[in-house]
Short mmCIF file of C-alpha atoms and ligand atoms in Angstrom, two decimals:
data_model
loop_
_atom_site.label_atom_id
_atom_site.label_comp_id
_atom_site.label_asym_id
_atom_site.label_seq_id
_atom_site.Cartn_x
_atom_site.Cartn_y
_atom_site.Cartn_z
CA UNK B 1288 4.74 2.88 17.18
CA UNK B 1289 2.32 5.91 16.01
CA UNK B 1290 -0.94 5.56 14.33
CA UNK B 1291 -1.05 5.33 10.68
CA UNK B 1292 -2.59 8.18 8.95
CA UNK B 1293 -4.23 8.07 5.34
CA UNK B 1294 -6.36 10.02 3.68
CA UNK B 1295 -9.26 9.26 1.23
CA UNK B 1296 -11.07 10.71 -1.26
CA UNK B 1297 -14.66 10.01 0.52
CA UNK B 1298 -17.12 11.04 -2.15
CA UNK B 1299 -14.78 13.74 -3.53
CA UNK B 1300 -14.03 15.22 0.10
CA UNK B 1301 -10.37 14.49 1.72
CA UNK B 1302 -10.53 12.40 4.52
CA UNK B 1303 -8.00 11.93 6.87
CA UNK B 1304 -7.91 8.02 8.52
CA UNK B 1305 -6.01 7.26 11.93
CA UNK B 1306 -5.37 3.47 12.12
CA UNK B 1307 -6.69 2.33 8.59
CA UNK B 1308 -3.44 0.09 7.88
CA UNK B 1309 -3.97 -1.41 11.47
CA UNK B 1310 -7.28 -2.49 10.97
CA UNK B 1311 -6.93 -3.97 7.26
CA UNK B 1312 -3.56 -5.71 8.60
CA UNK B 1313 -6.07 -7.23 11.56
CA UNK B 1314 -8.62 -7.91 8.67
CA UNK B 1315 -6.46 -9.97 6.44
CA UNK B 1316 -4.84 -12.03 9.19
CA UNK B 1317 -8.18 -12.96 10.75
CA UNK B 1318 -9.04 -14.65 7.28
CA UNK B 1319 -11.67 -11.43 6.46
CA UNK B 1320 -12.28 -11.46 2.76
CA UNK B 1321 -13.55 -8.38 1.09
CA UNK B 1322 -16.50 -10.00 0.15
CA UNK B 1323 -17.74 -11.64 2.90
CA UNK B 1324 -21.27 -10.24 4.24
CA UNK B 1325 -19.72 -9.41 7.72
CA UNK B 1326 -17.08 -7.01 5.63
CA UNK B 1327 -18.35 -3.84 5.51
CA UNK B 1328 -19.97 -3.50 9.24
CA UNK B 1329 -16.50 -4.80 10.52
CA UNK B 1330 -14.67 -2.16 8.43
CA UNK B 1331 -16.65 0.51 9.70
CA UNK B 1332 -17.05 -0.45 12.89
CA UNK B 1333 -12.63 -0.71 12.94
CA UNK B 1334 -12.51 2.56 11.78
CA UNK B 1335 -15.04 4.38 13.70
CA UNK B 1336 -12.66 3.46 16.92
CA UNK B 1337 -10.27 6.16 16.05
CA UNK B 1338 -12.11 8.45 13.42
CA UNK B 1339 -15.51 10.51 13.84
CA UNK B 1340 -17.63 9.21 11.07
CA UNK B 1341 -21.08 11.55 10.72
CA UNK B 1342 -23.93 9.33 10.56
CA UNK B 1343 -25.35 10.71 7.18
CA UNK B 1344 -21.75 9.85 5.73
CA UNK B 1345 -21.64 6.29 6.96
CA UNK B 1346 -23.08 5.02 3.43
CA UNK B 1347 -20.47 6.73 1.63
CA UNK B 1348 -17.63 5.84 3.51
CA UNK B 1349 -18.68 2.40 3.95
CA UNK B 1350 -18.42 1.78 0.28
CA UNK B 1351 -14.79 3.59 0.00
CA UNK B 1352 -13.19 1.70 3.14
CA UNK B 1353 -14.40 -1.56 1.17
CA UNK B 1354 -12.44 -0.78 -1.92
CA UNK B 1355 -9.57 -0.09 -0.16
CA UNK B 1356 -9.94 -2.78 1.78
CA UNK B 1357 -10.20 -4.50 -1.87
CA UNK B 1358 -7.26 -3.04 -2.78
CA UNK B 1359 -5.17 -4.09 0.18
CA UNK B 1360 -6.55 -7.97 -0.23
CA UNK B 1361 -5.59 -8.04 -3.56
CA UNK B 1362 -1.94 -6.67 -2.36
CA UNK B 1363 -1.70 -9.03 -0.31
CA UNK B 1364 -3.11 -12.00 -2.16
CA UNK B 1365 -0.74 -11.61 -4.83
CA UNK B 1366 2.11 -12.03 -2.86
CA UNK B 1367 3.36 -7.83 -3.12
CA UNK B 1368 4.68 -7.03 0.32
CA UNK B 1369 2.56 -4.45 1.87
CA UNK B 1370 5.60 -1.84 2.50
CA UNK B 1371 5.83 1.48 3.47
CA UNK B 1372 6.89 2.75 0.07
CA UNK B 1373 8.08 6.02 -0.14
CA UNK B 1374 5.57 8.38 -2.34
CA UNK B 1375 7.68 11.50 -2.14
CA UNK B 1376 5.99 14.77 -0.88
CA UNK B 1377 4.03 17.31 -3.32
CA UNK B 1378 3.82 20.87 -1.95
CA UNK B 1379 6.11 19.83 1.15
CA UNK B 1380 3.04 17.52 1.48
CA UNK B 1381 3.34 13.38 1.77
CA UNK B 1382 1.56 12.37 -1.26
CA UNK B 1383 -0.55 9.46 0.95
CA UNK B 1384 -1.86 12.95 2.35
CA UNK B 1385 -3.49 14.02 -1.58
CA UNK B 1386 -6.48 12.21 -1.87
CA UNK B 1387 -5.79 12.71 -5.56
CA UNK B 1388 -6.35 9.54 -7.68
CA UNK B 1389 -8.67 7.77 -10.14
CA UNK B 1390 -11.57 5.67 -8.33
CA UNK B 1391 -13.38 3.46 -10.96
CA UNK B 1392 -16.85 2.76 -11.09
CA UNK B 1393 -17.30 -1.17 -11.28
CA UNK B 1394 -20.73 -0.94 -12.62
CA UNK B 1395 -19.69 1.65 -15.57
CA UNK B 1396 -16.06 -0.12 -15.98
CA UNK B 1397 -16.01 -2.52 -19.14
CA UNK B 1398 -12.23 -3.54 -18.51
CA UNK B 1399 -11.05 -2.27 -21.57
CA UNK B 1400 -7.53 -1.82 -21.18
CA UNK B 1401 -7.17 2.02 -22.11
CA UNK B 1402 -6.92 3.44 -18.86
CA UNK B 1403 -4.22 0.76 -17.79
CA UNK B 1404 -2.40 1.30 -21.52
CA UNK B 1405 -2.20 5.07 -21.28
CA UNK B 1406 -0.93 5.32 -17.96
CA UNK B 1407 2.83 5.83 -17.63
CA UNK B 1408 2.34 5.31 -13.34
CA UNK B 1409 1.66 1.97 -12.75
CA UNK B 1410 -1.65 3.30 -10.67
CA UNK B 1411 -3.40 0.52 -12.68
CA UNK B 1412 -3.04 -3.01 -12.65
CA UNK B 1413 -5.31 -5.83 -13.99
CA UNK B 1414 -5.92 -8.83 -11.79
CA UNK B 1415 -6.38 -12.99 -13.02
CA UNK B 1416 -9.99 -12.46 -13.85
CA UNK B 1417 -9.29 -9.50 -15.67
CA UNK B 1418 -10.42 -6.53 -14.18
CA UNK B 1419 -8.90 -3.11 -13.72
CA UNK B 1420 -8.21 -1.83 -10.47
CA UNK B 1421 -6.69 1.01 -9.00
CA UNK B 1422 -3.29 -0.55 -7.22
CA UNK B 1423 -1.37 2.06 -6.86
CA UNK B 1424 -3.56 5.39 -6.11
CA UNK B 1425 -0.66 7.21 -4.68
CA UNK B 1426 1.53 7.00 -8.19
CA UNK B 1427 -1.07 9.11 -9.83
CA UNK B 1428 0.50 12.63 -10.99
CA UNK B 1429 -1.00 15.31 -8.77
CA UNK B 1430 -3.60 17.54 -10.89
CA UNK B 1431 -3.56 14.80 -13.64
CA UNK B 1432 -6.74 13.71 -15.37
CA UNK B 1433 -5.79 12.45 -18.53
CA UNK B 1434 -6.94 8.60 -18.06
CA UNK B 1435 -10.53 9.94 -17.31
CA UNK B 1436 -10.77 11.51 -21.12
CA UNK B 1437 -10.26 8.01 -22.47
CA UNK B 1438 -12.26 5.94 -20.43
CA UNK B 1439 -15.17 5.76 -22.93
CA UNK B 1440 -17.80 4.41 -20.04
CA UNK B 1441 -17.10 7.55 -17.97
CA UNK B 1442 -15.88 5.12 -15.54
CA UNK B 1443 -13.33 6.81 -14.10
CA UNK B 1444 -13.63 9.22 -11.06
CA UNK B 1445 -11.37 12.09 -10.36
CA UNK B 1446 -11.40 14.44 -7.63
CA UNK B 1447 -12.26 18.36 -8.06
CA UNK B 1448 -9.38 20.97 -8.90
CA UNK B 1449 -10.38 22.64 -5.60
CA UNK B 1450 -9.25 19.82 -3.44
CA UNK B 1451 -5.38 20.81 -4.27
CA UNK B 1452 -6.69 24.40 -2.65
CA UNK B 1453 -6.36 23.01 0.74
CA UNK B 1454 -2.69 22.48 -0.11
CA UNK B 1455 -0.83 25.79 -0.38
CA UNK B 1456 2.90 25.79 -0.42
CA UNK B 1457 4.68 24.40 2.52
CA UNK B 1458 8.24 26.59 3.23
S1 SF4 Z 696 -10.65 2.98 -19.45
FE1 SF4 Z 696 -12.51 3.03 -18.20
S2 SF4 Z 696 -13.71 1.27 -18.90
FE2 SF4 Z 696 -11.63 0.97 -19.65
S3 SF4 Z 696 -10.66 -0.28 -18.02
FE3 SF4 Z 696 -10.21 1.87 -17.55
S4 SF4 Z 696 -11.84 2.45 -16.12
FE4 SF4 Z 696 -12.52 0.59 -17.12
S1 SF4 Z 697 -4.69 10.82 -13.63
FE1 SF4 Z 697 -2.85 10.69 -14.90
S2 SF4 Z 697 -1.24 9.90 -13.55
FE2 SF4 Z 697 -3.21 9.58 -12.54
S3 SF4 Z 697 -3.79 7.52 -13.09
FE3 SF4 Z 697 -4.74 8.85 -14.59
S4 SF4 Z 697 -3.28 9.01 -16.30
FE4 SF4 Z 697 -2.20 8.13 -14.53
#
């Protein structure tokens, strides 16, 4: 079976992940919680096996591979099957290939609601204690921004215009 492929929005850079599904699969079955203190180094550790990782960017992708790692958990947890769903393509592109979605800020985040209300996606969810996550990043409309203008906290990260430069019309 090939290598999965993702990419991430690292910091507002697309980055491109061989084996990511592998590892958080490998993760979750060995009873690894997202919170544990071993997390993180395990993460990156998993993923520097298949990926080059430069070592002033380890910080930054440390802290992104643990929220996704969050977000698969919490997948998981709640009983959703972990499928391959099918995202469709934008630009001839596979959308798990736009690193275009909303990251939120848990510090700035006051769980308010709007972001979740406004959205029409289903890229937000709210778990039992509460809080708003991201669930379904690859939902999110290509180009939109529109939950960012309500989030009152400026919680809510988007990725730069520019990114969708990279993209250019496949024939
Ligand atoms: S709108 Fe902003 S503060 Fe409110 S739940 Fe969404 S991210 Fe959090
Ligand atoms: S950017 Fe638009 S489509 Fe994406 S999560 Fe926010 S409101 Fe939904």
């Amino acid at each position: 079976m090939p290598i999965s492929y993702r990419m991430l929005n690292i910091g507002g850079i697309p980055a491109g992940l061989l084996g990511l599904e592998e590892l958080f699969t490998q993760l979750y079955a060995e009873g690894i919680t997202p919170n544990a203190p071993e997390t993180p180094e395990l993460i990156l550790k998993g993923v520097r096996e298949h990926n080059y990782i430069p070592k002033y960017a380890l910080p930054i992708y440390q802290s992104t591979l643990c929220e996704e790692y969050q977000r698969y958990f919490r997948k998981r947890k709640s009983g959703k099957a972990i499928v391959a769903r099918n995202y469709g393509t934008w630009r001839g592109y596979p959308r798990e290939q736009i690193p275009w979605f909303p990251t939120i800020s848990s510090e700035a985040c006051t769980n308010c609601g709007a972001c979740l209300d406004l959205c029409a996606r289903e890229v937000f969810e709210q778990d039992e204690d509460g809080k708003i996550w991201v669930a379904e990043p690859f939902l999110c409309m290509v180009g939109c921004c529109f939950c960012k203008s309500v989030c009152e906290p400026k919680a809510i990260l988007m990725p730069s215009q520019d990114i969708l430069n990279g993209f250019r019309e496949k024939k």
